[in-house]
Tab-separated table of C-alpha atoms and ligand atoms in Angstrom:
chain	number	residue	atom	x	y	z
A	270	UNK	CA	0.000	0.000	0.000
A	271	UNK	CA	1.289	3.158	-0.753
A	272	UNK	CA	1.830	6.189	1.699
A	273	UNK	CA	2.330	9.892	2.564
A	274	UNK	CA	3.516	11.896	5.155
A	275	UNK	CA	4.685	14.931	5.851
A	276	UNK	CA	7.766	17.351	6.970
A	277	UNK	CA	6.398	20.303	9.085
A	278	UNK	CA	8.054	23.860	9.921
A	279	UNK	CA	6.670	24.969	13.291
A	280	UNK	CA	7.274	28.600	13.281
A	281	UNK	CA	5.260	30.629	11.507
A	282	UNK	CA	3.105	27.287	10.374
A	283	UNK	CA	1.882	25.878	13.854
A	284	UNK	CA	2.535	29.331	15.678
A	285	UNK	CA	4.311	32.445	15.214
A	286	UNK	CA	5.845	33.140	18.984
A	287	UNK	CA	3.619	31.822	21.482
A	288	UNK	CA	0.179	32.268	19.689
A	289	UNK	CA	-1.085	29.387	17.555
A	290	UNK	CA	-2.080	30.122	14.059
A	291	UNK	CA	-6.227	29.443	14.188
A	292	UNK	CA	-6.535	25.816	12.695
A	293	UNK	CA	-3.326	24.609	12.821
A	294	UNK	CA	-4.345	22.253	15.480
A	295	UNK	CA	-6.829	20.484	13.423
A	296	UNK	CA	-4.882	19.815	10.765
A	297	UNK	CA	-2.520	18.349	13.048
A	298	UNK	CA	-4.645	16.460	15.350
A	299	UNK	CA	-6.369	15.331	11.823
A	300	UNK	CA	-2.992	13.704	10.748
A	301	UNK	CA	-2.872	11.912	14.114
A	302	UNK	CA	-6.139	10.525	14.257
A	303	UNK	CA	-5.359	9.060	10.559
A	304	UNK	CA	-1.923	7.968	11.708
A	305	UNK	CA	-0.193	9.799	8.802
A	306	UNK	CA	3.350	9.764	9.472
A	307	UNK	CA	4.665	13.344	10.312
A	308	UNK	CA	7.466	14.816	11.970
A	309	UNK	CA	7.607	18.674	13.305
A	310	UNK	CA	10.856	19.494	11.762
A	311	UNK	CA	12.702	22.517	13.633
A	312	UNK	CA	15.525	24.956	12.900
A	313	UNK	CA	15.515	25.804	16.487
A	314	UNK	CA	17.726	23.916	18.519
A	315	UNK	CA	17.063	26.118	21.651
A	316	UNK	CA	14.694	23.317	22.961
A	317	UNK	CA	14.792	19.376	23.464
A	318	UNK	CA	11.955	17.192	21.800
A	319	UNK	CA	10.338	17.082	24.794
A	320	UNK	CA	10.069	21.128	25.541
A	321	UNK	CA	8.803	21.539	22.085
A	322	UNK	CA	5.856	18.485	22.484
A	323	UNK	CA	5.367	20.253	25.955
A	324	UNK	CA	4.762	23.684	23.858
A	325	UNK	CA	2.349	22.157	21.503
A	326	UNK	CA	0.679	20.082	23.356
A	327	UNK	CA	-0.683	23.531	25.637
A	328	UNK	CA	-1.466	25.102	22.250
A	329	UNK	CA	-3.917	21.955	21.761
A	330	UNK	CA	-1.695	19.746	19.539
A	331	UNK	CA	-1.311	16.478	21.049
A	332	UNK	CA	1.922	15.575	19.773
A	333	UNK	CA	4.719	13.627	21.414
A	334	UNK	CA	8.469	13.989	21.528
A	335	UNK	CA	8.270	11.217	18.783
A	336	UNK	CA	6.845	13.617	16.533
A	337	UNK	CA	9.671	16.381	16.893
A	338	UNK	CA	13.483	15.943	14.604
A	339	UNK	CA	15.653	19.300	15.663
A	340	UNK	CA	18.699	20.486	14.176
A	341	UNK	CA	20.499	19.856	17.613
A	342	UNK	CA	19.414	16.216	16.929
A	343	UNK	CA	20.572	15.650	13.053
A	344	UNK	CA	23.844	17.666	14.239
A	345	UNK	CA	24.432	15.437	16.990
A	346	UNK	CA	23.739	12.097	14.964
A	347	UNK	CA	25.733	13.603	12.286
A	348	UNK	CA	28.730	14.341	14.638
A	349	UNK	CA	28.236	11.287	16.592
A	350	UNK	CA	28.740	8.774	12.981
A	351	UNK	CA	31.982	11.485	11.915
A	352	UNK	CA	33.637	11.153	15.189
A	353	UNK	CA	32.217	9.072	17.826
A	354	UNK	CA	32.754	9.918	21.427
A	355	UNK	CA	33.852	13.410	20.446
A	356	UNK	CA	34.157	16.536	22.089
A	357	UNK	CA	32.672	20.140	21.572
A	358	UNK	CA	32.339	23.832	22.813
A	359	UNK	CA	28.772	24.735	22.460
A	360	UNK	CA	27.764	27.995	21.991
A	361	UNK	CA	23.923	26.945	22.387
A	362	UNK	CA	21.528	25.670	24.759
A	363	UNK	CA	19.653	22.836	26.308
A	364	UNK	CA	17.948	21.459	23.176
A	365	UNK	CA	21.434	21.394	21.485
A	366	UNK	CA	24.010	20.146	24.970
A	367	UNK	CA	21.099	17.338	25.777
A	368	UNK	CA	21.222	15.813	21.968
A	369	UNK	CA	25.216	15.949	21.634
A	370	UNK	CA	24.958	14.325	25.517
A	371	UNK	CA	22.409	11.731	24.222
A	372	UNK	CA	24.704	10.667	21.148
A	373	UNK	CA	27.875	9.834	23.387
A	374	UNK	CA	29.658	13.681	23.373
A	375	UNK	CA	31.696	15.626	26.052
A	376	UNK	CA	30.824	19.264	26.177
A	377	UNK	CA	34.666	20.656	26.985
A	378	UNK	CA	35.923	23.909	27.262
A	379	UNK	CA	39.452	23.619	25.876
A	380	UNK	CA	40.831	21.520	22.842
A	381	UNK	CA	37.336	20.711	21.182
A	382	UNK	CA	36.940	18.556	18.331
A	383	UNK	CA	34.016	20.528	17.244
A	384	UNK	CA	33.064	24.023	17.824
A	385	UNK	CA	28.784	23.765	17.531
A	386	UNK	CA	26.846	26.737	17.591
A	387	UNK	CA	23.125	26.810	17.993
A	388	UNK	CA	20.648	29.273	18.672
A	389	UNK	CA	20.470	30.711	21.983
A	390	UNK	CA	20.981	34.269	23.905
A	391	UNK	CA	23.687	33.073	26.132
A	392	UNK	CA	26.534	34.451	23.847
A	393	UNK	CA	29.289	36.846	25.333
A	394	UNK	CA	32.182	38.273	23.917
A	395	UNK	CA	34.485	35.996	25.874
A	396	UNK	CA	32.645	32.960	24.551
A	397	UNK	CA	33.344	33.954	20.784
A	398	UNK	CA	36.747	34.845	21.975
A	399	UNK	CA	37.512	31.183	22.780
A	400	UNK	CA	35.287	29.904	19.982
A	401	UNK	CA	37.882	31.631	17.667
A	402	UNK	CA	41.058	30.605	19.478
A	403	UNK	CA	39.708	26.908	18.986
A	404	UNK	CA	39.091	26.884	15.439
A	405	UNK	CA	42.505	28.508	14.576
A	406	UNK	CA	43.783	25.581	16.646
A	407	UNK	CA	41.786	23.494	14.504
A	408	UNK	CA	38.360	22.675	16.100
A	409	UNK	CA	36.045	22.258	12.999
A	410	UNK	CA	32.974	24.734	12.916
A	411	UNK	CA	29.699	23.409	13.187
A	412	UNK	CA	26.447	25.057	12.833
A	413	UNK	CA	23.164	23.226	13.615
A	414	UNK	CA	21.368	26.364	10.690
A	415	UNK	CA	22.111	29.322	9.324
A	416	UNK	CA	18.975	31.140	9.671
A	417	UNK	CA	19.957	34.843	9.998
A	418	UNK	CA	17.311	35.693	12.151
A	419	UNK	CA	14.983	34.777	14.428
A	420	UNK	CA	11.388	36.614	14.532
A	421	UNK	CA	10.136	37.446	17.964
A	422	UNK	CA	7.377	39.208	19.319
A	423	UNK	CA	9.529	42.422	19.355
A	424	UNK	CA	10.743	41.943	16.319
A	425	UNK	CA	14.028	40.043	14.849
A	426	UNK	CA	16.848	39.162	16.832
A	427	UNK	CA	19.686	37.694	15.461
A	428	UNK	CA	19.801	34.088	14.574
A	429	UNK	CA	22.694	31.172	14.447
A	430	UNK	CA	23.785	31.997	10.540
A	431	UNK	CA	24.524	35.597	12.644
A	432	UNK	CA	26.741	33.821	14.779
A	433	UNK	CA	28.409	31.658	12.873
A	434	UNK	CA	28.987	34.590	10.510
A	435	UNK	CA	31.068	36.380	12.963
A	436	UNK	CA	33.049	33.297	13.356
A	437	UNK	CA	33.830	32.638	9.909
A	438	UNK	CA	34.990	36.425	9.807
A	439	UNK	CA	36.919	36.099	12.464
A	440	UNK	CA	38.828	32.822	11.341
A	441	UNK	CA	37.985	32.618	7.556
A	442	UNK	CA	36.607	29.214	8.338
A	443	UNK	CA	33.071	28.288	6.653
A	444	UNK	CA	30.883	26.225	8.871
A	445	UNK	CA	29.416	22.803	8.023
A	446	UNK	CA	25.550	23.559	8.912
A	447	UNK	CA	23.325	20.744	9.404
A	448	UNK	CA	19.853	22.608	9.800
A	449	UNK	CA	17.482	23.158	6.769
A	450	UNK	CA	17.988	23.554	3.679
A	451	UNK	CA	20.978	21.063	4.499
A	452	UNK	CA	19.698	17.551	3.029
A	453	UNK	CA	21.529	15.518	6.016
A	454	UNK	CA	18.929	16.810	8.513
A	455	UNK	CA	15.625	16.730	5.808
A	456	UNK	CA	16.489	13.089	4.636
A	457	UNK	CA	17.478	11.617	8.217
A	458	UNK	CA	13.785	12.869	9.158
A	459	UNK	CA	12.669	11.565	5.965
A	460	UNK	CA	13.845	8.062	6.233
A	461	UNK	CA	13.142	7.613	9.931
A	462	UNK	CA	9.635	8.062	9.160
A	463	UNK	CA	10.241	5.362	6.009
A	464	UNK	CA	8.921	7.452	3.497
A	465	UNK	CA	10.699	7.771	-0.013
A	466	UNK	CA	10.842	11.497	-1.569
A	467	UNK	CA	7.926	10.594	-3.728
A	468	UNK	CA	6.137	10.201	-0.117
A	469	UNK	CA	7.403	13.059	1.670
A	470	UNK	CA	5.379	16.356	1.462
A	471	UNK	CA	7.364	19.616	3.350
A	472	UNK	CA	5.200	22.145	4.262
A	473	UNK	CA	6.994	25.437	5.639
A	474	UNK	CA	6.704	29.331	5.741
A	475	UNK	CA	10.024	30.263	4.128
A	476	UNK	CA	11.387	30.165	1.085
A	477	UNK	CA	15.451	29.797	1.655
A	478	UNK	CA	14.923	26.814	4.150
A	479	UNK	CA	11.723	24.398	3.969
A	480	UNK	CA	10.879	24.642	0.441
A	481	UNK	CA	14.520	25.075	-0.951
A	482	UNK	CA	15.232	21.646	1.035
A	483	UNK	CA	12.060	19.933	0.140
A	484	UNK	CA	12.626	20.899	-3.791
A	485	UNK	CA	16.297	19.863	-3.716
A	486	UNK	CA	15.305	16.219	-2.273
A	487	UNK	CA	12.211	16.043	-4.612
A	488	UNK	CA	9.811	16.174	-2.434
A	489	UNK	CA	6.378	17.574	-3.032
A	490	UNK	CA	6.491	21.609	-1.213
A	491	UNK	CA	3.937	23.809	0.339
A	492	UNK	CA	4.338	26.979	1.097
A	493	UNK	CA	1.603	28.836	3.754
A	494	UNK	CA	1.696	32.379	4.007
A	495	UNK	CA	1.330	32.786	7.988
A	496	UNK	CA	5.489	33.287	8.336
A	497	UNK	CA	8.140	35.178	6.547
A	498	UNK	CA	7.295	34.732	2.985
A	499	UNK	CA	5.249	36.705	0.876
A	500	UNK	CA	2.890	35.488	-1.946
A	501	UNK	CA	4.768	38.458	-4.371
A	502	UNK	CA	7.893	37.281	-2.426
A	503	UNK	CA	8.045	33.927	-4.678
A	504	UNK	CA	8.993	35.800	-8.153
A	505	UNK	CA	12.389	36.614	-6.277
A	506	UNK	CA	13.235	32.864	-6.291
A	507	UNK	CA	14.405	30.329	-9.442
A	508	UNK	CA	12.340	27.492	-7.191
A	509	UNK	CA	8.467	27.376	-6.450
A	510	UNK	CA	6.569	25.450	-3.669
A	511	UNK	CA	3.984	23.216	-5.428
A	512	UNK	CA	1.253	24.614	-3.725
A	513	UNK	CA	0.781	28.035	-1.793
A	514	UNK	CA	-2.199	28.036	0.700
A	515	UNK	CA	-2.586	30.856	3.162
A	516	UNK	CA	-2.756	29.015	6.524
A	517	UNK	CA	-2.386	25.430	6.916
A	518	UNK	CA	-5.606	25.734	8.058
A	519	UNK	CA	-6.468	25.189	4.703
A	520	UNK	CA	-5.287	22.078	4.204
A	521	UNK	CA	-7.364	20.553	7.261
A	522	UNK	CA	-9.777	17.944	5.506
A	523	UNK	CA	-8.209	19.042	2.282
A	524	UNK	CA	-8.953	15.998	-0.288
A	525	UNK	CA	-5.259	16.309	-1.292
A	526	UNK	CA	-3.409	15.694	2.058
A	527	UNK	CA	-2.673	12.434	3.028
A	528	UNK	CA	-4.411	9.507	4.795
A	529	UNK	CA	-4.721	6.305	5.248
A	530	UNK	CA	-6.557	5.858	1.836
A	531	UNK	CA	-4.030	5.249	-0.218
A	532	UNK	CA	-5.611	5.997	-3.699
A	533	UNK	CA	-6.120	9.479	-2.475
A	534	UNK	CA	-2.691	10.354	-2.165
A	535	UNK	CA	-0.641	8.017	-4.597
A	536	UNK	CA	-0.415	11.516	-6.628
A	537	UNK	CA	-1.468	14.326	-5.157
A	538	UNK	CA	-0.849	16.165	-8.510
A	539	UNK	CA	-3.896	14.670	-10.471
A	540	UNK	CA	-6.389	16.662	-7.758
A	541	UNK	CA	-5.203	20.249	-7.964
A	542	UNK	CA	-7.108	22.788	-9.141
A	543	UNK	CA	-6.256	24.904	-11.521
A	544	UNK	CA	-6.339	27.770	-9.936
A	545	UNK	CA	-3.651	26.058	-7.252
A	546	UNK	CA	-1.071	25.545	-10.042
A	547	UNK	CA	2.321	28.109	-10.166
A	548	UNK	CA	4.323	25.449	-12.131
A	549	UNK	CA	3.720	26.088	-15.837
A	550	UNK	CA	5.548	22.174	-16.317
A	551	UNK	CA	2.918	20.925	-13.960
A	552	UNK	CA	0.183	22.479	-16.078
A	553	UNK	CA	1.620	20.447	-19.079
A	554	UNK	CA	1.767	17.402	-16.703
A	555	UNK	CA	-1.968	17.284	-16.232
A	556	UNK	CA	-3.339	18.946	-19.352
A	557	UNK	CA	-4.286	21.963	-18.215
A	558	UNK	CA	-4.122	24.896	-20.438
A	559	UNK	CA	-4.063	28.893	-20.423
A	560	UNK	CA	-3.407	31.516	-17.852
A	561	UNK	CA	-4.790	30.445	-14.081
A	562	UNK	CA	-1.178	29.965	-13.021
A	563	UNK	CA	-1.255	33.157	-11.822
A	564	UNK	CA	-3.101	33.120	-8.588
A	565	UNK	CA	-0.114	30.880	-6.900
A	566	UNK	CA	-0.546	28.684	-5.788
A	567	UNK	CA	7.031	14.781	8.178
A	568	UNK	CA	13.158	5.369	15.733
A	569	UNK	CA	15.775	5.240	17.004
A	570	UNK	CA	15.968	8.427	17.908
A	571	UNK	CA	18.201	8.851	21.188
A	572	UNK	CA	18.062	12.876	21.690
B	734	MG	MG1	9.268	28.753	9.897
C-alpha cells in the first residue's frame, strides 16, 4: 500500500511566537487521528523534543516527543557517525548540549573537536573569543542552521547563521551547517519516518529553508503564508513550492493531504485545481491549459 507523510516547519506554520495560528491544530490532530506519518521538523535547537511536544501540546496539539526531529538532533547524529565519542564547545543551549549528551559527546571547554553553535541568547564576547582561538587551533565549525534571524514578538533578533557569521569572519573558516535547507537533517527525518521522496510532502513558511530543502530532495512543497514569505515574495526565487495556501488551516480535511486511503494520495498532482497551479511544467503534466497559473498557488531516535 502506498503512503504519505509529511515534513512540518513549526514557526510561523503551527505558531508564530507563542500564539497558535487558528486551525493549525486540526490539521494536526487530523494527521494523528489518521496515523499519517509526520514529523515537526525545527531549525531551532534552543529546545529538546520534549520542551517543544510540551509547547504544543498547551497550544492543543497532542503531539509527542516522537513527533519532533531538531537540528540539535541531526547535528548530533551527524557528529556522533563522523567522530564518535567526540568533544565540543557549544555555543547553544539545552535542546542542542542534551542531543550531543544523548549521542555519546563531552561538552569541553578547551581543545574541542568541534566548535557547535546553535541558537540561543547566552553568547558573550568571551565565549566567541575562545570559539575563535579553537578553530585557529583546529576545532572544525559546526552550525546546527544558518537562519539569519529569528522573529520574535519584538521583532528580529539575530539568529545562528549571525553567529556563525562572525566566526567565519573572524577565522575565515566556513561552517558545516546541518539545519534546513541542508539535506543531512531533511532526509534523516525523511527516512526515519520510512517514506521515499515521492512520499514526503514539506510544508513550511520560508522560502530559503523548507521549500529550498524539500525541492532539492524532490519532495512535493507547500508553502503557507502565515510566516516570513510573501505570496509576491516567490517571483524573487528560481524554485516554487507546489502549492501556496494561506494558513495550513487550509489544508485541514483538504482531499489532497494524506491519509490512510491510499488511492487518495498516490499523486497528489492529479487533484489540484487549476487555480492552485504556479508550475507552468505541472500544467503540461496534467493537461491543463491557459493563464490560471497566476493566482499561486514529516526510531531510534536517542536525543
Ligand atoms: Mg518557519
Amino acid at each position: 500500500m502506498s503512503k504519505h507523510g509529511y515534513l512540518i516547519d513549526m514557526d510561523g506554520v503551527i505558531y508564530r511566537g507563542s500564539e497558535l495560528i487558528p486551525g493549525a491544530d486540526r490539521f494536526v490532530n487530523q494527521l494523528l487521528d489518521r496515523e499519517t506519518p509526520f514529523f515537526f521538523l525545527t531549525n531551532n535547537s534552543q529546545r529538546t523534543r520534549r520542551d517543544v511536544a510540551t509547547k504544543l501540546q498547551r497550544m492543543g496539539i497532542r503531539a509527542e516527543e516522537k513527533h519532533i526531529f531538531t537540528c540539535a538532533m541531526a547535528t548530533a547524529r551527524f557528529l556522533a557517525k563522523q567522530k564518535p565519542g567526540g568533544t565540543a564547545y557549544v555555543i547553544g543551549e539545552g535542546g542542542l548540549l542534551n542531543a550531543l549528551h544523548a549521542n555519546g559527546y563531552s561538552i569541553v571547554d578547551s581543545d574541542p573537536d568541534y566548535v557547535v553553535v546553535g541558537e540561543g541568547r547566552t553568547l558573550t564576547f568571551e565565549m566567541a573569543e575562545h570559539a575563535t582561538r579553537m578553530i585557529v587551533k583546529g576545532a572544525r565549525l559546526i552550525a546546527t542552521n544558518m537562519d539569519p534571524n529569528c522573529p520574535t514578538h519584538h521583532g528580529l533578533r539575530p539568529g545562528c547563521g549571525a553567529i556563525v557569521a562572525m566566526l567565519e569572519a573572524a577565522t575565515g573558516v566556513k561552517a558545516f551547517s546541518l539545519g534546513k535547507p541542508s539535506p543531512i537533517m531533511m532526509r534523516a527525518a525523511r527516512k526515519e519516518l520510512g517514506l521515499s521522496a515521492d512520499e514526503c510532502t514539506v510544508i513550511g513558511d520560508t522560502m530559503e529553508t523548507d521549500i529550498l530543502g524539500g525541492v532539492q530532495m524532490g519532495c512535493q512543497t507547500i508553502l503557507v503564508l502565515t510566516g516570513g514569505t510573501k505570496r509576491e515574495d516567490l517571483e524573487h526565487f528560481a524554485y516554487r513550492p507546489d502549492r501556496v495556501v494561506d494558513s495550513i488551516a487550509d489544508l485541514y480535511d483538504d482531499g489532497r493531504v494524506a491519509t490512510k486511503d491510499a488511492a487518495r494520495v498516490k499523486n497528489p498532482l492529479k487533484s489540484l485545481r487549476t487555480d492552485d497551479l504556479i508550475l507552468g511544467s505541472v500544467e503540461l503534466t496534467i493537461g491543463c491549459s491557459g493563464d490560471h497559473h497566476t493566482d499561486a498557488t514529516l526510531s531510534s531516535s536517542p536525543s
